[in-house]
Short mmCIF file of C-alpha atoms and ligand atoms in Angstrom, two decimals:
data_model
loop_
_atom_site.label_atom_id
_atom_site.label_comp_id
_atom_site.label_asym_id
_atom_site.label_seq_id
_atom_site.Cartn_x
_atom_site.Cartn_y
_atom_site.Cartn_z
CA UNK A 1 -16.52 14.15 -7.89
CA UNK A 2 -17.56 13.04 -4.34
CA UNK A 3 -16.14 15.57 -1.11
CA UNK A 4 -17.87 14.11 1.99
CA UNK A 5 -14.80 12.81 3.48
CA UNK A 6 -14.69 14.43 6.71
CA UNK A 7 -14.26 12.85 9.62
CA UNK A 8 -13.85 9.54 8.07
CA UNK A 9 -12.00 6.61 9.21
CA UNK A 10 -9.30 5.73 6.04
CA UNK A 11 -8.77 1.56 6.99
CA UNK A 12 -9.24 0.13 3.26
CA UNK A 13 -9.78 1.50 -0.09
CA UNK A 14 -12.71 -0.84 -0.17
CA UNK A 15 -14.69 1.11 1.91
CA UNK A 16 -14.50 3.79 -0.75
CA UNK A 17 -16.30 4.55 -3.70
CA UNK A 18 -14.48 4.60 -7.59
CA UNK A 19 -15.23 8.42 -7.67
CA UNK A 20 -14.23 9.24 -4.13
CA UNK A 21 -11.09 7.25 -5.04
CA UNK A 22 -10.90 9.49 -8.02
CA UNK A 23 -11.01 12.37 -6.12
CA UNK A 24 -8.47 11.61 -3.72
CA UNK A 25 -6.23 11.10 -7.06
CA UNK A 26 -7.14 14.40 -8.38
CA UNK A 27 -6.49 16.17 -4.95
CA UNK A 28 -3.04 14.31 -4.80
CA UNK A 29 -2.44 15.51 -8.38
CA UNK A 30 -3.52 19.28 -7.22
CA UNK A 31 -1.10 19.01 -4.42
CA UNK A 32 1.70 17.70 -6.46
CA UNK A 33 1.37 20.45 -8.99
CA UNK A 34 1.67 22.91 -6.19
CA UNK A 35 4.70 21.47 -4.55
CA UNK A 36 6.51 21.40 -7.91
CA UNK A 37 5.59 25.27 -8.41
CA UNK A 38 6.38 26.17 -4.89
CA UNK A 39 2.96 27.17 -4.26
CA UNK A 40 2.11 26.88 -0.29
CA UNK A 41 -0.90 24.44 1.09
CA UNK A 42 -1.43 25.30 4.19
CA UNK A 43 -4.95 23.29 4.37
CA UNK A 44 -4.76 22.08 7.97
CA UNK A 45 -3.49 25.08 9.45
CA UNK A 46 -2.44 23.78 13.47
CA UNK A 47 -4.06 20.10 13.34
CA UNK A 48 -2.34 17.61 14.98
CA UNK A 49 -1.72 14.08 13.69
CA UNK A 50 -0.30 11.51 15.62
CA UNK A 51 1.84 8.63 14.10
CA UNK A 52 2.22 5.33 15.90
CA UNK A 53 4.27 2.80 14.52
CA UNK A 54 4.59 -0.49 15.61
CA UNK A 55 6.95 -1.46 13.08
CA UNK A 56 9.57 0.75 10.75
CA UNK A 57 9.23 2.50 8.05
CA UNK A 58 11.06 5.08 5.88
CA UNK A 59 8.58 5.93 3.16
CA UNK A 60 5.49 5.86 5.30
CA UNK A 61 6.62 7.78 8.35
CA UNK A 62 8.33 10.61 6.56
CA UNK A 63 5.65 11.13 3.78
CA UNK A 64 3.56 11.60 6.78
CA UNK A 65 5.63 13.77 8.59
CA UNK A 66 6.50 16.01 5.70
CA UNK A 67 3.23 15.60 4.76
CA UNK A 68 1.45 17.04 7.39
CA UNK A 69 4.14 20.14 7.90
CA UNK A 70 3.48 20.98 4.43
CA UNK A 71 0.03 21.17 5.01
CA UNK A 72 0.58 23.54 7.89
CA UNK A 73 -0.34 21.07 10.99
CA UNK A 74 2.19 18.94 13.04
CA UNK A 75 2.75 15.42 13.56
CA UNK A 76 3.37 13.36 16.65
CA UNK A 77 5.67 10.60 15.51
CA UNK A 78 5.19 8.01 18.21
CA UNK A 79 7.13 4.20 18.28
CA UNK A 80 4.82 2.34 20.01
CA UNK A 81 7.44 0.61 22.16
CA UNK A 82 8.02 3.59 23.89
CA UNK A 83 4.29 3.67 24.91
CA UNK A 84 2.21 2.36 27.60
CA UNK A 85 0.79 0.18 25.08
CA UNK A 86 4.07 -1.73 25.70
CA UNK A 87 3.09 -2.23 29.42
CA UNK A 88 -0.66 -3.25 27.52
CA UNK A 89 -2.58 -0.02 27.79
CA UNK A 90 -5.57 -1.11 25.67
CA UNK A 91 -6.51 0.33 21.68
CA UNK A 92 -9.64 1.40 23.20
CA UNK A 93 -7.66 4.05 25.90
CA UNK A 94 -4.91 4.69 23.58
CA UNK A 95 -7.68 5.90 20.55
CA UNK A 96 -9.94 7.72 22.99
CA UNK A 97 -6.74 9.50 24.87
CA UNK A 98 -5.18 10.15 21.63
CA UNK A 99 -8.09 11.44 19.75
CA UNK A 100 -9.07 14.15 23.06
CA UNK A 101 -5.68 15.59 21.98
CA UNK A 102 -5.65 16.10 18.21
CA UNK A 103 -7.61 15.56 14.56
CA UNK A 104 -6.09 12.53 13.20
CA UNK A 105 -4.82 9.22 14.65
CA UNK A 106 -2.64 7.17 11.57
CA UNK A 107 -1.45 3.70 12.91
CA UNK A 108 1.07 1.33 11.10
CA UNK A 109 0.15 -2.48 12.80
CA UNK A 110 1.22 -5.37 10.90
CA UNK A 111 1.53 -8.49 13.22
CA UNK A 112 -0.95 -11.32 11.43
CA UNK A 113 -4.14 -11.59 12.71
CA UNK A 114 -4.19 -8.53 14.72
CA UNK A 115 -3.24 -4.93 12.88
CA UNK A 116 -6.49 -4.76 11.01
CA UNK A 117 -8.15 -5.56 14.34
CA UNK A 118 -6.35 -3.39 16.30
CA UNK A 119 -6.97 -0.48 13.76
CA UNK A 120 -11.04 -1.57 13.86
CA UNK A 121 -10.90 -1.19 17.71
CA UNK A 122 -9.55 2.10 17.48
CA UNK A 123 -11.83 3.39 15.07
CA UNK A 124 -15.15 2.21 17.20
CA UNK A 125 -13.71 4.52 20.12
CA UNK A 126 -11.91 7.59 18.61
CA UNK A 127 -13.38 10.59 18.08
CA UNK A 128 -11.20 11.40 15.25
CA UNK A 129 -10.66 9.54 12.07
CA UNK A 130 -8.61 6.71 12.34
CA UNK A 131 -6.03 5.73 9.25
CA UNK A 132 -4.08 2.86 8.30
CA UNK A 133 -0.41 3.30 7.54
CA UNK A 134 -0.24 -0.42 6.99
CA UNK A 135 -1.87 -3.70 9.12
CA UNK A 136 -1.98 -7.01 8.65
CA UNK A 137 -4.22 -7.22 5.49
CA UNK A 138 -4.59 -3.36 3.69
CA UNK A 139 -1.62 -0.86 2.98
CA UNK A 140 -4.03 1.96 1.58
CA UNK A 141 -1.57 4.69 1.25
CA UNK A 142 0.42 2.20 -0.68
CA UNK A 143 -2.06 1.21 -3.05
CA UNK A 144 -3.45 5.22 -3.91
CA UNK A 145 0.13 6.02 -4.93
CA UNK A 146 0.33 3.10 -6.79
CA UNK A 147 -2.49 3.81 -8.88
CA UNK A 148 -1.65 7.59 -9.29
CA UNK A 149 1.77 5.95 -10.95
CA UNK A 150 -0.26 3.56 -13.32
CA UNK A 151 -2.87 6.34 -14.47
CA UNK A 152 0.33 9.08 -14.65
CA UNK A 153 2.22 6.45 -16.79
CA UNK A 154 -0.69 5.67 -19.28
CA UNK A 155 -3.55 7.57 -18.50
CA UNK A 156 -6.04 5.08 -19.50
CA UNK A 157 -5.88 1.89 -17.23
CA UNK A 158 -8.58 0.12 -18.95
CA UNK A 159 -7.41 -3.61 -19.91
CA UNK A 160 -3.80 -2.74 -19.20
CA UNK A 161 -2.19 -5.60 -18.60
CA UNK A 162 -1.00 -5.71 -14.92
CA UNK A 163 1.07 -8.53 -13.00
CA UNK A 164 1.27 -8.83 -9.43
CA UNK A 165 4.35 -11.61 -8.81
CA UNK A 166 5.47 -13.08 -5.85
CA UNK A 167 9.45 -12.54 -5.45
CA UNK A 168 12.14 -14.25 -3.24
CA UNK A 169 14.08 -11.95 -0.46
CA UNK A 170 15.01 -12.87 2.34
CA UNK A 171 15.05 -9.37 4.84
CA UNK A 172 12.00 -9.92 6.58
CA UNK A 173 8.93 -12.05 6.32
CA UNK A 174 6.89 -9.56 4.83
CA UNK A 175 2.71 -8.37 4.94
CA UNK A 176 0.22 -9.34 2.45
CA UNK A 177 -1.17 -6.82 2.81
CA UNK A 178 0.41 -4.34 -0.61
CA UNK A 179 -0.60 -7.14 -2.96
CA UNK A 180 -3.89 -7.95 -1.60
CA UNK A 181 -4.80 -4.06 -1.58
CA UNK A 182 -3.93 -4.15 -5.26
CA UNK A 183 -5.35 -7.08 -6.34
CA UNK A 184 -8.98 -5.68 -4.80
CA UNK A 185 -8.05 -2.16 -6.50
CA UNK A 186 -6.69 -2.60 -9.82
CA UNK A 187 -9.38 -4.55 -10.95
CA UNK A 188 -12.20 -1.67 -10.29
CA UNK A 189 -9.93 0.93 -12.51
CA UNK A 190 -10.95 -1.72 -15.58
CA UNK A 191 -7.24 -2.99 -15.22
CA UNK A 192 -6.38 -6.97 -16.12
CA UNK A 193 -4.37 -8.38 -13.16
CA UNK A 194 -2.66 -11.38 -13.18
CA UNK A 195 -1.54 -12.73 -9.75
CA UNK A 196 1.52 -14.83 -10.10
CA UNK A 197 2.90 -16.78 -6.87
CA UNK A 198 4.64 -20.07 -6.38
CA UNK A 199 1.95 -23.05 -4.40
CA UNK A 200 2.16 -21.92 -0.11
CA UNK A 201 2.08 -18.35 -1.00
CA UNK A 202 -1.56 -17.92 -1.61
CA UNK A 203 -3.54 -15.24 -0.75
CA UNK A 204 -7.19 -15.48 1.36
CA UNK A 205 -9.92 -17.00 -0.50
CA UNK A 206 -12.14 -14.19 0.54
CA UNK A 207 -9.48 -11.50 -0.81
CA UNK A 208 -9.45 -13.36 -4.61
CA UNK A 209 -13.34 -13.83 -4.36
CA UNK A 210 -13.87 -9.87 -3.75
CA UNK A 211 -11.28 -8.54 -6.46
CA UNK A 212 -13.35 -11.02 -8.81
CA UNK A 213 -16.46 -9.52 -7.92
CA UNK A 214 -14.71 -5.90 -8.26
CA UNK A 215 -13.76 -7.32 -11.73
CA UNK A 216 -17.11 -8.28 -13.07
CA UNK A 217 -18.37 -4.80 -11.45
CA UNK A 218 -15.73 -2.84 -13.38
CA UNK A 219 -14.59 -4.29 -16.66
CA UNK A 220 -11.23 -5.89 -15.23
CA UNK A 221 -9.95 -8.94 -14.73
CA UNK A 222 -8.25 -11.11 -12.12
CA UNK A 223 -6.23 -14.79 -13.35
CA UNK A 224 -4.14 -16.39 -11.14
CA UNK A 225 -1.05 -18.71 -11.86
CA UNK A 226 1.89 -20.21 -10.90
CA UNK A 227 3.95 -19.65 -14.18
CA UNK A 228 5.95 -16.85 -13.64
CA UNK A 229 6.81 -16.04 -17.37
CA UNK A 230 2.84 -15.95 -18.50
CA UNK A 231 2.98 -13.20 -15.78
CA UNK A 232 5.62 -11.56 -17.28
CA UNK A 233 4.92 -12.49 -20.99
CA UNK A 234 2.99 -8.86 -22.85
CA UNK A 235 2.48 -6.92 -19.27
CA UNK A 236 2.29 -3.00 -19.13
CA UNK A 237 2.95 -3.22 -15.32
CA UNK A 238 5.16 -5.81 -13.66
CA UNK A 239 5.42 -5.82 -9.50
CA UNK A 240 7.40 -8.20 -8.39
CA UNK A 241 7.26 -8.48 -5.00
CA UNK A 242 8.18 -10.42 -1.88
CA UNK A 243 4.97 -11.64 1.06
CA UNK A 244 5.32 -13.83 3.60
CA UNK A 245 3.26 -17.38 3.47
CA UNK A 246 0.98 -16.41 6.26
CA UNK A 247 -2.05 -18.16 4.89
CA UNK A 248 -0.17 -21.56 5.02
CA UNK A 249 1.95 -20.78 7.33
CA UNK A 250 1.29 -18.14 10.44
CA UNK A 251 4.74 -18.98 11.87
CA UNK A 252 7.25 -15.82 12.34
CA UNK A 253 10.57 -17.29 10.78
CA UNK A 254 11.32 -15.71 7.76
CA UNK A 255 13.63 -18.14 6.28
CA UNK A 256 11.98 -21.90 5.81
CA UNK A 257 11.88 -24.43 2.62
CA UNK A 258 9.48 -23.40 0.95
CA UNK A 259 11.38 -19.94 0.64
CA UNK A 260 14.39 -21.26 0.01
CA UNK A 261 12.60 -23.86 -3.12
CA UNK A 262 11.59 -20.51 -4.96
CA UNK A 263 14.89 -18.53 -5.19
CA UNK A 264 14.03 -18.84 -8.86
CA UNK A 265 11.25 -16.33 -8.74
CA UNK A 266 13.21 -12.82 -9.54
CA UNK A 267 12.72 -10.06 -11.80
CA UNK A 268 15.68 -10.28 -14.08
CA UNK A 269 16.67 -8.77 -17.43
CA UNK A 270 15.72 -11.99 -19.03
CA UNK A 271 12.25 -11.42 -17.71
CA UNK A 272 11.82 -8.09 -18.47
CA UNK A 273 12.30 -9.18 -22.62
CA UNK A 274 8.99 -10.71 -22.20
CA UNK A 275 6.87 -7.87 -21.05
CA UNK A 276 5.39 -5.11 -22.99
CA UNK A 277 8.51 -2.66 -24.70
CA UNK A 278 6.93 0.14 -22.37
CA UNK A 279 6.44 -1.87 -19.69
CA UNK A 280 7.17 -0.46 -16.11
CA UNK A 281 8.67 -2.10 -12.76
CA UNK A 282 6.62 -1.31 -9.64
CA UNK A 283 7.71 -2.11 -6.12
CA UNK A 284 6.38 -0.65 -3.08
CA UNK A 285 10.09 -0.49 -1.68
CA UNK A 286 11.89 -1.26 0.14
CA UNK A 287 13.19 -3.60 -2.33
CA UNK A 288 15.39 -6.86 -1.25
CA UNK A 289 17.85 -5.87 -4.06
CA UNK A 290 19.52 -9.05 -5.56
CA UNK A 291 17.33 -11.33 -4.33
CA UNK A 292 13.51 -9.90 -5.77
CA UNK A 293 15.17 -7.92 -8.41
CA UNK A 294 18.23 -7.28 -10.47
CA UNK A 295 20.17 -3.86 -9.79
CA UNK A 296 19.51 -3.61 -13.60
CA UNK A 297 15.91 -3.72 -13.99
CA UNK A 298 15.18 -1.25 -10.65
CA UNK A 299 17.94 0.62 -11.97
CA UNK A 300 16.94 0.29 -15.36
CA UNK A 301 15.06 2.47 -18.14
CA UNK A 302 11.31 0.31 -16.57
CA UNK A 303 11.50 1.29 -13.42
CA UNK A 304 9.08 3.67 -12.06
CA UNK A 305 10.07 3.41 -8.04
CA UNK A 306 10.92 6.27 -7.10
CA UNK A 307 8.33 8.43 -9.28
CA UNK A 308 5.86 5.52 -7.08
CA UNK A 309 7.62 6.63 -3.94
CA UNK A 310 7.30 10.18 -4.48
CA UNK A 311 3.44 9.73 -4.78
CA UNK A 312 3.70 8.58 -1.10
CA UNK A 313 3.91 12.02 -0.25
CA UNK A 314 1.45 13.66 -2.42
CA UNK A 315 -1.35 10.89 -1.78
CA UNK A 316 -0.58 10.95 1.76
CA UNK A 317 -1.22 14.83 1.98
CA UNK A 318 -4.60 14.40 -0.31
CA UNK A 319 -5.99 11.74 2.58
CA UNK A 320 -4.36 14.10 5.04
CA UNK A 321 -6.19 17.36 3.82
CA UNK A 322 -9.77 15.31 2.85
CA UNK A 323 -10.86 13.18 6.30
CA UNK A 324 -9.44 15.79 8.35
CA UNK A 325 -10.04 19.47 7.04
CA UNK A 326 -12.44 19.70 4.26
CA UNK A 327 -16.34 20.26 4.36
N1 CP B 1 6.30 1.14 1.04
C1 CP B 1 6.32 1.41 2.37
O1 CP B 1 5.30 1.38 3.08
O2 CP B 1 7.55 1.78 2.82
P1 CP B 1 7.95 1.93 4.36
O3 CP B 1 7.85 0.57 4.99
O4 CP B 1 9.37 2.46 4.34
O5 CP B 1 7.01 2.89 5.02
#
C-alpha cells in the first residue's frame, strides 16, 4: 500500500503508481462500505474545494459536490462563464487566487488542444493540488470508477477480455479522452484490451505506443481493429462508446460524413450474443441512447452503468480524502 498522496496534483492516472492506484481503490471501497452502513466520514472536516467547469456535467459535478459534503468540507461549484476567465483572466491568476482561498482546485476543460494545458498551467502556480474532472486527453475520475466496476464484477482482471468500441451518436462531438485513459489503464491491471474503431477515429500514436509499453510492463495486452464483431466476439467487458475524430479532424461540427458512414457501429442485442455469457456493458454515460446502444442492452441483464456511475461518487471521495487530507 502506498499513502504519500498529499498535496498532489491528480491530472492522469499515469502519473501514478499500480499500488497507489490500488490504494485509491481500496480507500473508495472503505468509503463505499461506510456509506452503505450509514457510518459518517467526516475526513476533511471544513476544506474547501472549488469546482470549475467549463463544460456540463451531471455525474462529475454532483459526485463532487456530494462528495465533498460527505466528507465534511464544502464545495465551490463555479461555471466558468460566469468568471473573469470569460473576460480572459489568465490560469496562472485564476490557480494562484483560487488556491489562497481553499485546499483543492478540480477543473473540468475539454476544448482540444487546450484542457490538459490549461490544467498543467494551473498546477505549476497553485499552491494546492490541482485535479482533473475531465480535459482534452485524461478523464481520471472516469477511469478509477471504471476499474473499481471491472475488479467488483470479477475480482481478478488478469487476461479478461476487455473491448473498448467506438459507437455512433450524434449529441455532441465528444472527448477522447475516457477511452484513451482506459486504454493506458486497463492494460497495467494485466487486462487484454481490444480497441475497436472505424478508419478517422484513431487515437494518438503516442497514446497506443504507451498502453503497449504498459502492456509488456504488466502482463496485458492492447490489439487494435476495425472489425467490430472480433471486438465483440468472447469479451468479459464491452464499452461501446462514442469520441469525436479529433486526431483527423480538429474541426468542432459534430455531424460530418464520416459520422454519418458508421451509423452501423452500435451495441445491439445481436452483438451482445457474441460476447462472453457474463459479459458486462460499460459506458461512462451519458449514453446517446438509440444511436450507441439499444434501450435493451443498457437496460438489459449486462449492463453495469449505473453500479459504474455510482463508483463516481465513492472514487471521487477516495481522491478527495487522499491529495487533500491524509499524511
Ligand atoms: N461520465 C461523466 O463524466 O459524466 P458527466 O459528463 O455527467 O460528468
Amino acid at each position: 500500500m502506498q499513502t504519500i498522496f498529499r498535496g498532489r496534483h491528480f491530472i492522469n492516472l499515469e502519473d501514478f503508481t499500480k499500488e497507489e492506484i490500488e490504494t485509491m481503490l481500496d480507500v473508495s471501497m472503505d468509503l463505499k462500505r461506510k456509506f452503505a452502513m450509514g457510518i459518517d466520514t467526516p475526513y476533511l472536516p471544513n476544506k474547501t474545494i472549488f469546482l470549475m467547469f467549463f463544460e456540463q456535467s451531471t455525474r462529475t459535478r454532483n459526485s463532487m459536490e456530494a462528495g465533498i459534503a460527505q466528507l465534511g468540507g464544502h464545495a465551490n461549484y463555479l461555471d466558468t462563464s460566469t468568471m473573469q476567465i470569460s473576460h480572459g483572466e489568465s490560469a496562472k491568476d485564476t490557480a494562484v487566487i483560487l488556491s489562497r482561498f481553499g485546499h483543492g482546485i478540480a477543473c473540468r476543460n475539454c476544448f482540444w488542444q487546450e484542457g490538459n494545458k490549461y490544467l498543467m498551467e494551473m498546477a505549476k502556480y497553485s499552491s494546492t493540488p490541482i485535479m482533473n474532472l475531465q480535459c482534452d486527453l485524461y478523464h481520471p475520475m472516469q477511469g478509477l470508477a471504471d476499474l473499481m466496476t471491472i475488479e467488483e464484477k470479477f475480482k481478478d482482471t488478469r487476461k479478461l477480455k476487455v473491448s473498448i468500441i467506438w459507437a455512433y451518436a450524434t449529441t455532441h462531438k465528444k472527448p477522447i479522452s475516457v477511452p484513451v485513459t482506459q486504454v493506458l489503464l486497463f492494460p497495467r491491471f494485466g487486462m487484454d484490451v481490444t480497441l475497436a474503431y472505424p478508419e478517422g477515429y484513431e487515437l494518438p500514436d503516442w497514446v497506443i505506443a504507451q498502453a503497449e509499453e504498459n502492456a509488456g510492463k504488466h502482463g496485458g495486452s492492447l490489439k487494435l481493429t476495425h472489425d467490430m464483431e472480433e471486438a465483440y466476439r468472447d469479451a468479459d467487458v464491452v464499452i461501446p462508446k462514442n469520441w469525436g475524430n479529433w486526431v483527423t479532424n480538429p474541426g468542432k461540427e459534430v455531424i460530418d460524413s464520416l459520422l454519418e458512414a458508421n451509423k452501423a457501429w452500435k451495441c445491439t442485442e445481436k452483438m451482445m450474443q457474441l460476447t462472453s455469457k457474463d459479459c458486462i456493458y460499460m459506458h461512462a454515460l451519458p449514453a446517446d441512447r438509440r444511436n450507441e446502444v439499444e434501450d435493451s442492452v443498457i437496460d438489459g441483464p449486462h449492463s453495469v452503468v449505473f453500479d459504474e456511475a455510482e463508483n463516481r461518487l465513492h472514487t471521487a471521495k477516495a481522491v478527495m480524502t487522499l491529495i487533500m487530507g491524509g499524511k
